[in-house]
Amino acid sequence: VRDGIERGRLERFRTAVARRLGLLFDDGKLDYLAEVLGRRLEQSGVEGCAAYLDRLSSPAGWHEEWRALAGDLTVGETYFFRYRDHFRAFTEAVLPVLVQDPPGRLRILSAGCASGDEAFTLAILVREQLPALAAGGQVTIRGLDVNPAAIERARAGRYSPWALREMPPAFQERYFRSRGRELILDEAVRAMVSFEERNLVDDDAALWPAAACDAVFCRNVLMYLSPDAACRVVAGIARTLRPGGFLFLGHAENLRGVSEAFHLRHTHDAFYYQLREDAGRAFGVEAGSTTATPPRPGAIATPPPLPWVAADGSWVETIRRASARIATLAADIGRGPAAAGEADRGASGEPAEVARRDLASVLELLREERFDDALAQLHGLPAESRDDPDAQLLRAALLTNAGSLTEAEAACRELLETDELSAGAHYLMSLCREHAGDRAGAVDHDQTAIYLDPAFAMPRLHLGLVAKRARDLDTARRELSSALSLLPREDASRILMFGGGFSREALVELARSELALCGGPS
Ligand SMILES: C[S@@+](CC[C@H](N)C(=O)[O-])C[C@H]1O[C@@H](n2cnc3c(N)ncnc32)[C@H](O)[C@@H]1O
């Protein structure tokens, strides 16, 4: 019982919230959820928790109550010019592409816009960069959010100085005037943006008109959603973006395991995405559909559940899926090849099972540093095992360990063609690039691996070492410290695959001594 609410009822409430708003609350947030439920129960005037929950889940809906809950359960933190690197990339790399093709109009969506700071930042920048287009009314910016109070604030266009803390002072002077403690946004900028109270996980095709946007900002929204809801929102975004259109997510969010319809872009110290030109054909995101199967009339089809997404899995768990798969192999190895074979004997003979068993024995050879034998065994695998992305990654790792870096780089490139968001392949690419004398390329691939998997220790260690060699001691200290804190938790199979033959202890020692040489704590 929490706050007088039984656990079973709280679970019902948690499930209803995830279903309706897409919001995921882990066990650590149950006290907060109980507090909100208790307060809403009292304010709604409904007699009893069970009756309140019944009404909340009724097919007829309870629109007003859900609006109140959306206000209580969402996090609306935002400010103007949040993540300035994103806006630099937007003005310097994205806008020039967008206005060329097709020229003469620009359509932007801020999905999860909160109080409008992001949408208005975009309006100001577009006005600065493309004054004629903005003055001609050819720019439309739409802001959507499920929180009614946030939409009301956005429509009012009044802000505290705190919301403008990252804004260049010249823009503040040009676009705001003070009234008392508030700053009032210029009318012309306000007129460029429209706001709607909308739930992004609603099953409503009208939310995502096909190919109707050139750029979408959906930053710091997916991180609050269940994996299933995040997949649905991204499918909607892929539908509403025109081919070649751009998507910006928050710093802690990425599309690994969520969508393959986008290319990853990295410029101006920012990561963002570009919808593939063939996204419609290859991924079924053409008009009227977010999947390869036709949607029900008037509804967006829900993408088929991904096999690795646990129904109640958290976002972090989801993006760590690749390492979890490989960790299974490591567990087999931990029991030894005989035990691994034992475990699999009598298994169904399913291709995935076969691939797993085959890879386990290759990993065992890697552990023994028999790189050539491991490569030969990998080469001799049946095609379906050999083409498994884990097998391709293993091959690239073996080639790197064996010192065949040109071949390793070719293997990484091949893998990245099919899985652009493979953190392991980016890390190995970084080693290959460094070997080829391309420091900038090496740094870029390490940064990409870290962006795709913030818990991956090896690219941080490598980036730290590369930075130290270049006398960039701030970066070296930062990355080596991160590697030091991540290495003890890094999974065994990744140490085996990417650790260059070093044990976990040796890698920790290396990170510690290099950090000391950079002036960090020894
Ligand atoms: C942390 S704010 C992000 C604001 C802005 N994008 C930024 O990065 O500064 C997250 C916003 O997402 C909104 N949100 C969460 N779930 C939503 C849903 N299902 N539909 C629409 N908006 C949602 C919240 O109401 C909140 O305003």
XYZ file of C-alpha atoms and ligand atoms in Angstrom:
549
model
C 0.000 0.000 0.000
C 1.335 3.449 -0.949
C -0.470 6.633 0.036
C -3.439 4.450 0.987
C -3.545 2.893 -2.499
C -3.210 -0.857 -2.934
C -0.426 -2.170 -5.167
C -2.857 -3.897 -7.555
C -4.754 -0.650 -8.173
C -1.533 1.243 -8.658
C -0.488 -1.333 -11.278
C -3.813 -0.850 -13.050
C -3.233 2.878 -13.055
C 0.342 2.454 -14.363
C -0.898 0.224 -17.183
C -3.721 2.628 -18.117
C -1.259 5.559 -18.233
C 1.179 3.612 -20.443
C -1.639 2.595 -22.766
C -3.247 5.995 -23.094
C -0.346 8.464 -22.838
C 2.528 6.117 -23.696
C 4.309 7.210 -20.514
C 6.452 4.630 -18.756
C 6.910 4.823 -14.987
C 9.434 2.410 -13.527
C 9.223 1.036 -9.999
C 11.268 3.931 -8.642
C 8.466 6.315 -9.637
C 5.610 4.379 -8.004
C 5.430 6.736 -5.022
C 4.961 9.668 -7.359
C 2.314 7.773 -9.340
C 0.456 6.939 -6.099
C 0.551 10.575 -5.062
C -0.943 11.713 -8.386
C -3.596 8.997 -8.300
C -4.566 9.942 -4.732
C -4.841 13.621 -5.619
C -6.813 13.071 -8.831
C -9.154 10.611 -7.092
C -9.986 13.242 -4.516
C -10.414 16.065 -7.026
C -12.502 14.020 -9.453
C -15.216 13.486 -6.840
C -15.548 9.805 -7.843
C -16.370 7.488 -4.961
C -13.611 4.864 -4.584
C -10.409 4.012 -6.421
C -11.858 1.028 -8.308
C -14.687 3.162 -9.737
C -12.190 5.861 -10.729
C -9.989 3.306 -12.535
C -13.009 1.726 -14.248
C -14.076 5.073 -15.572
C -10.543 5.930 -16.685
C -10.296 2.723 -18.719
C -13.834 2.790 -20.104
C -14.038 2.630 -23.892
C -16.071 5.851 -23.903
C -12.998 7.523 -22.402
C -12.921 10.240 -19.821
C -11.365 13.018 -21.791
C -11.284 15.748 -19.156
C -9.715 13.495 -16.554
C -7.042 12.349 -19.007
C -6.246 15.984 -19.769
C -5.745 16.635 -16.076
C -3.553 13.546 -15.777
C -1.480 14.599 -18.794
C -0.815 17.864 -16.973
C 0.241 16.065 -13.799
C 2.292 13.247 -15.286
C 4.409 14.937 -17.959
C 7.739 16.705 -17.524
C 7.716 20.050 -19.336
C 11.338 21.131 -18.856
C 12.410 23.244 -21.850
C 14.062 26.558 -22.751
C 14.993 28.651 -25.757
C 18.095 27.501 -27.680
C 18.283 24.247 -25.708
C 21.261 22.307 -27.151
C 22.752 25.079 -29.239
C 24.719 22.549 -31.317
C 21.419 21.242 -32.668
C 20.416 24.705 -33.814
C 23.805 25.330 -35.391
C 23.459 22.076 -37.331
C 19.910 23.066 -38.239
C 20.815 26.497 -39.631
C 24.147 25.597 -41.218
C 23.619 22.053 -42.485
C 19.891 21.326 -42.617
C 18.233 24.560 -43.744
C 20.409 24.984 -46.853
C 19.397 21.466 -47.965
C 15.723 21.947 -47.183
C 15.207 25.219 -49.020
C 16.702 23.841 -52.213
C 14.359 20.952 -52.541
C 11.636 21.949 -53.169
C 12.297 25.674 -52.902
C 9.831 28.185 -51.593
C 8.381 26.683 -48.433
C 9.347 25.184 -45.123
C 7.269 23.004 -42.793
C 8.527 22.142 -39.309
C 6.979 20.093 -36.510
C 7.863 20.369 -32.831
C 6.409 17.140 -31.394
C 6.236 17.405 -27.596
C 6.716 21.179 -27.751
C 5.952 21.898 -24.052
C 5.610 25.688 -23.582
C 6.737 26.434 -27.135
C 10.358 27.479 -26.491
C 11.727 25.016 -29.080
C 9.176 25.931 -31.766
C 9.786 29.663 -31.249
C 13.563 29.185 -31.298
C 13.107 27.598 -34.719
C 10.841 30.445 -35.846
C 13.444 33.036 -34.816
C 16.243 31.186 -36.596
C 14.254 30.737 -39.787
C 13.380 34.449 -39.703
C 17.041 35.314 -39.358
C 18.217 32.920 -42.080
C 15.368 33.154 -44.562
C 13.659 36.522 -44.008
C 11.886 36.595 -47.370
C 10.428 33.119 -46.924
C 9.263 33.940 -43.390
C 7.768 37.316 -44.407
C 5.983 35.671 -47.335
C 4.113 33.323 -45.019
C 5.836 30.288 -46.556
C 7.003 28.915 -43.223
C 4.707 26.822 -41.066
C 5.744 25.556 -37.665
C 3.395 23.265 -35.728
C 3.775 22.566 -32.041
C 2.014 19.544 -30.498
C 1.793 18.580 -26.850
C -0.531 16.526 -24.692
C -0.316 18.861 -21.687
C -3.132 21.458 -21.926
C -1.424 23.919 -19.562
C 1.792 23.802 -21.620
C -0.129 24.542 -24.823
C -1.857 27.452 -23.117
C 1.509 28.883 -22.051
C 2.880 28.423 -25.571
C -0.055 30.300 -27.060
C 0.432 33.159 -24.587
C 4.050 33.733 -25.757
C 5.222 35.146 -22.401
C 8.374 33.878 -20.755
C 10.582 34.327 -17.707
C 14.190 35.496 -18.190
C 15.253 31.994 -17.069
C 13.667 30.485 -20.212
C 15.940 32.724 -22.295
C 19.150 31.903 -20.450
C 20.795 30.270 -23.494
C 19.542 32.770 -26.047
C 22.089 35.140 -27.623
C 21.386 38.625 -26.155
C 20.975 40.166 -29.613
C 17.987 37.921 -30.301
C 16.458 38.759 -26.956
C 16.679 42.460 -27.779
C 15.244 41.964 -31.255
C 12.373 39.626 -30.462
C 11.258 40.284 -26.872
C 10.058 43.251 -24.863
C 9.819 43.371 -21.080
C 6.611 43.764 -19.176
C 7.206 43.613 -15.452
C 9.137 40.409 -14.844
C 7.981 38.806 -18.066
C 9.374 38.896 -21.569
C 6.782 39.180 -24.330
C 7.545 37.534 -27.665
C 7.267 39.529 -30.875
C 3.882 39.147 -32.657
C 5.411 38.303 -36.038
C 7.325 35.373 -34.539
C 4.240 34.167 -32.680
C 2.259 34.237 -35.920
C 4.669 31.746 -37.508
C 3.763 28.979 -35.065
C 0.477 27.196 -34.331
C -0.057 25.002 -31.288
C -2.362 22.027 -30.814
C -3.154 19.928 -27.803
C -2.488 16.428 -29.140
C -1.483 13.042 -27.801
C 1.357 11.680 -29.947
C 0.471 8.076 -29.197
C -3.166 8.441 -30.295
C -4.185 6.049 -33.023
C -5.095 8.900 -35.350
C -3.733 9.166 -38.885
C -4.577 12.878 -39.013
C -1.790 13.431 -36.507
C 0.825 12.438 -39.067
C -0.231 13.673 -42.528
C 1.906 11.901 -45.105
C 5.099 13.616 -46.300
C 3.871 16.920 -44.858
C 7.002 18.019 -42.994
C 10.551 18.963 -43.876
C 11.940 18.706 -40.344
C 10.722 17.306 -37.034
C 12.046 18.139 -33.590
C 10.989 15.503 -31.077
C 13.528 16.086 -28.349
C 13.333 14.718 -24.812
C 9.991 13.047 -25.413
C 10.816 9.433 -26.388
C 12.825 9.026 -23.192
C 9.586 9.164 -21.181
C 7.712 6.682 -23.395
C 7.458 2.908 -23.351
C 9.455 1.216 -26.159
C 6.215 0.362 -27.928
C 4.924 3.948 -27.741
C 8.327 5.296 -28.863
C 8.252 2.977 -31.901
C 4.764 4.182 -32.790
C 5.695 7.848 -32.497
C 8.815 7.362 -34.627
C 6.756 5.454 -37.219
C 4.380 8.442 -37.308
C 7.301 10.841 -37.718
C 8.698 8.731 -40.566
C 5.305 8.934 -42.211
C 4.910 12.673 -41.859
C 8.453 13.532 -42.977
C 9.085 13.825 -46.661
C 11.892 11.578 -47.973
C 15.186 13.280 -47.142
C 13.537 15.246 -44.291
C 15.339 15.663 -40.960
C 14.661 14.531 -37.394
C 16.236 15.821 -34.196
C 15.959 13.823 -30.958
C 17.225 14.669 -27.457
C 20.815 13.942 -26.421
C 19.843 10.854 -24.459
C 17.681 9.387 -27.215
C 18.531 7.487 -30.376
C 16.855 5.274 -32.949
C 18.880 2.151 -32.267
C 16.405 -0.707 -32.342
C 13.537 1.717 -32.941
C 13.646 2.445 -36.677
C 15.777 1.666 -39.691
C 14.102 4.253 -41.894
C 16.703 6.955 -41.158
C 20.355 7.723 -41.832
C 22.339 8.978 -38.845
C 23.984 12.372 -39.419
C 26.783 13.906 -37.325
C 27.804 17.511 -37.934
C 28.446 20.566 -35.736
C 28.927 18.263 -32.707
C 25.289 17.219 -33.091
C 23.655 13.913 -33.979
C 20.432 13.922 -35.944
C 18.660 11.827 -38.573
C 17.633 12.077 -42.193
C 14.746 10.027 -43.560
C 16.028 7.675 -46.234
C 14.990 8.532 -49.752
C 13.791 4.940 -50.133
C 12.075 4.893 -46.738
C 8.676 4.518 -48.353
C 9.588 1.521 -50.437
C 11.957 -0.153 -48.027
C 10.170 0.465 -44.735
C 6.538 1.006 -45.617
C 6.335 4.594 -44.386
C 4.627 5.966 -47.460
C 1.392 7.916 -47.404
C -1.208 6.165 -45.313
C 1.083 3.619 -43.727
C 3.682 3.321 -41.046
C 4.330 -0.332 -41.670
C 4.533 -2.650 -44.647
C 0.990 -3.799 -43.966
C -1.935 -1.539 -44.937
C -3.402 0.407 -42.012
C -6.994 0.189 -40.887
C -9.019 2.989 -42.483
C -8.497 6.196 -40.559
C -5.883 4.732 -38.275
C -2.139 4.389 -38.162
C -1.132 0.785 -38.145
C 0.872 -0.131 -35.081
C 4.259 -1.476 -36.104
C 4.615 -5.156 -35.310
C 6.127 -5.571 -31.837
C 9.868 -5.996 -32.047
C 10.921 -9.342 -30.637
C 13.511 -7.868 -28.306
C 11.287 -5.221 -26.718
C 10.072 -6.482 -23.362
C 6.500 -5.323 -22.804
C 7.523 -3.531 -19.633
C 11.139 -2.912 -20.677
C 12.586 0.522 -20.051
C 14.090 2.684 -22.737
C 17.587 2.056 -21.493
C 17.021 -1.697 -21.536
C 15.764 -1.441 -25.052
C 18.712 0.407 -26.474
C 21.035 -2.072 -24.808
C 19.432 -4.914 -26.697
C 22.390 -5.661 -28.932
C 24.776 -6.159 -26.054
C 22.222 -8.301 -24.264
C 22.089 -10.678 -27.211
C 25.824 -10.983 -27.235
C 25.882 -11.392 -23.464
C 23.873 -14.590 -23.933
C 26.754 -15.922 -25.967
C 29.179 -14.961 -23.230
C 27.079 -16.831 -20.680
C 27.383 -19.931 -22.829
C 31.104 -19.470 -23.033
C 31.272 -19.027 -19.278
C 29.873 -22.561 -19.005
C 32.433 -23.765 -21.538
C 31.851 -25.071 -25.033
C 30.788 -28.492 -23.816
C 28.179 -26.970 -21.526
C 27.028 -24.659 -24.287
C 26.599 -27.610 -26.621
C 24.795 -29.483 -23.858
C 22.386 -26.641 -23.342
C 21.584 -26.453 -27.012
C 21.329 -30.135 -27.660
C 17.803 -31.117 -28.321
C 16.946 -27.491 -29.074
C 14.565 -26.866 -31.897
C 17.298 -26.328 -34.467
C 15.809 -22.887 -35.192
C 18.214 -20.748 -37.265
C 18.663 -18.258 -34.391
C 19.585 -21.091 -32.037
C 22.033 -22.537 -34.535
C 23.610 -19.116 -35.118
C 23.963 -18.580 -31.381
C 25.693 -21.926 -30.892
C 27.999 -21.359 -33.861
C 28.973 -17.916 -32.661
C 29.642 -19.178 -29.150
C 32.344 -21.519 -30.408
C 33.885 -18.732 -32.514
C 33.941 -16.506 -29.427
C 35.698 -19.281 -27.533
C 38.473 -19.276 -30.150
C 38.664 -15.495 -29.832
C 39.141 -15.902 -26.103
C 42.071 -18.224 -26.819
C 43.426 -15.573 -29.227
C 43.266 -18.123 -32.070
C 42.173 -15.415 -34.481
C 42.903 -17.319 -37.695
C 41.087 -20.442 -36.478
C 38.146 -18.286 -35.377
C 38.006 -16.562 -38.757
C 38.201 -19.894 -40.564
C 35.378 -21.261 -38.428
C 33.294 -18.147 -39.061
C 33.955 -18.492 -42.765
C 32.816 -22.112 -42.702
C 29.472 -21.348 -41.078
C 26.265 -21.882 -43.029
C 25.173 -18.720 -44.852
C 22.309 -17.912 -42.461
C 24.692 -17.928 -39.472
C 27.402 -16.038 -41.354
C 25.001 -13.255 -42.349
C 23.761 -12.727 -38.810
C 24.733 -9.144 -37.801
C 26.407 -10.488 -34.652
C 28.516 -12.811 -36.811
C 29.474 -9.945 -39.100
C 30.485 -7.865 -36.097
C 32.476 -10.761 -34.701
C 34.283 -11.137 -38.014
C 35.164 -7.441 -38.025
C 36.429 -7.745 -34.419
C 38.540 -10.803 -35.292
C 40.072 -9.074 -38.288
C 40.902 -6.063 -36.106
C 42.479 -8.258 -33.446
C 44.435 -10.140 -36.095
C 45.820 -6.823 -37.367
C 44.113 -7.067 -40.786
C 42.789 -3.548 -40.529
C 42.056 -2.938 -44.184
C 39.884 -6.039 -44.301
C 38.390 -5.134 -40.906
C 37.409 -1.730 -42.234
C 35.754 -3.287 -45.284
C 33.827 -5.658 -42.984
C 32.702 -2.724 -40.813
C 31.563 -0.762 -43.835
C 29.545 -3.738 -45.039
C 27.921 -4.107 -41.646
C 27.168 -0.387 -41.385
C 25.446 -0.568 -44.779
C 22.836 -2.839 -43.252
C 22.938 -1.603 -39.655
C 23.956 2.037 -39.557
C 23.288 2.197 -35.835
C 25.662 -0.583 -34.729
C 27.726 0.898 -31.895
C 30.242 -1.978 -32.091
C 30.875 -1.446 -35.816
C 31.434 2.276 -35.260
C 33.940 1.523 -32.504
C 35.896 -0.909 -34.701
C 35.767 1.617 -37.550
C 37.355 4.116 -35.217
C 40.313 1.773 -34.609
C 40.676 1.228 -38.357
C 40.522 4.951 -39.098
C 43.143 5.694 -36.468
C 45.385 3.032 -37.972
C 44.926 4.717 -41.386
C 46.138 8.007 -39.850
C 42.679 9.611 -39.969
C 42.329 11.032 -36.459
C 39.210 13.066 -37.231
C 37.506 9.963 -38.650
C 38.519 7.935 -35.596
C 37.082 10.561 -33.231
C 33.881 10.775 -35.250
C 33.280 7.011 -35.109
C 34.071 6.826 -31.368
C 31.651 9.676 -30.698
C 29.001 7.932 -32.777
C 29.474 4.661 -30.855
C 29.132 6.577 -27.566
C 26.021 8.393 -28.779
C 24.442 5.090 -29.828
C 25.351 3.296 -26.614
C 26.324 5.604 -23.743
C 27.237 2.607 -21.549
C 29.836 1.243 -24.026
C 33.185 1.674 -22.264
C 35.656 0.878 -25.077
C 35.013 3.866 -27.386
C 35.352 6.158 -24.357
C 38.686 4.603 -23.462
C 39.853 4.852 -27.057
C 38.613 8.432 -27.455
C 40.439 9.330 -24.228
C 43.684 7.849 -25.539
C 43.346 9.559 -28.924
C 42.611 12.898 -27.209
C 45.613 12.482 -24.892
C 47.884 11.910 -27.866
C 46.507 15.096 -29.445
C 47.139 16.978 -26.156
C 43.415 17.641 -25.715
C 43.639 16.920 -22.014
C 40.138 18.051 -21.034
C 38.562 15.546 -23.407
C 41.098 12.899 -22.409
C 40.301 13.288 -18.693
C 36.541 13.305 -19.295
C 36.507 10.191 -21.483
C 39.041 8.217 -19.431
C 37.042 8.937 -16.261
C 33.843 7.747 -17.957
C 35.623 4.605 -19.185
C 36.857 3.955 -15.649
C 33.371 4.107 -14.215
C 31.831 2.023 -17.014
C 34.435 -0.744 -17.320
C 33.521 -2.618 -14.112
C 29.921 -2.937 -15.418
C 30.746 -3.626 -19.067
C 29.507 -7.038 -20.124
C 32.063 -9.799 -20.424
C 31.410 -10.561 -24.075
C 32.060 -6.979 -25.104
C 35.361 -6.945 -23.246
C 36.202 -10.143 -25.077
C 35.189 -8.817 -28.491
C 36.418 -5.259 -28.258
C 39.064 -5.257 -25.528
C 41.960 -6.103 -27.849
C 42.908 -9.163 -25.809
C 43.108 -7.281 -22.484
C 41.232 -8.448 -19.407
C 38.792 -6.149 -17.656
C 41.348 -5.549 -14.874
C 44.067 -4.654 -17.378
C 41.754 -2.185 -19.133
C 40.826 -0.568 -15.814
C 44.512 -0.275 -14.949
C 45.264 1.228 -18.367
C 42.471 3.808 -18.017
C 43.603 4.680 -14.489
C 47.268 5.178 -15.351
C 46.494 7.169 -18.523
C 44.128 9.364 -16.527
C 46.860 10.014 -13.970
C 49.248 10.987 -16.784
C 46.655 13.522 -17.973
C 46.588 15.123 -14.536
C 43.464 13.311 -13.370
C 43.147 11.434 -10.062
C 45.440 8.408 -9.921
C 10.826 17.489 -21.522
S 9.611 18.190 -22.549
C 10.518 18.503 -24.008
C 10.246 19.844 -24.604
C 11.099 20.190 -25.805
N 10.892 19.258 -26.871
C 12.549 20.266 -25.432
O 13.318 19.342 -25.700
O 12.964 21.268 -24.837
C 8.628 16.782 -22.976
C 7.250 17.142 -23.483
O 6.682 15.991 -24.115
C 5.296 16.014 -23.862
N 4.711 14.670 -24.024
C 4.961 13.561 -23.298
N 4.168 12.561 -23.714
C 3.436 13.035 -24.727
C 2.434 12.480 -25.570
N 2.027 11.219 -25.432
N 1.885 13.266 -26.518
C 2.281 14.558 -26.677
N 3.208 15.134 -25.901
C 3.786 14.392 -24.944
C 5.204 16.518 -22.435
O 3.918 17.040 -22.141
C 6.305 17.567 -22.382
O 5.795 18.851 -22.612
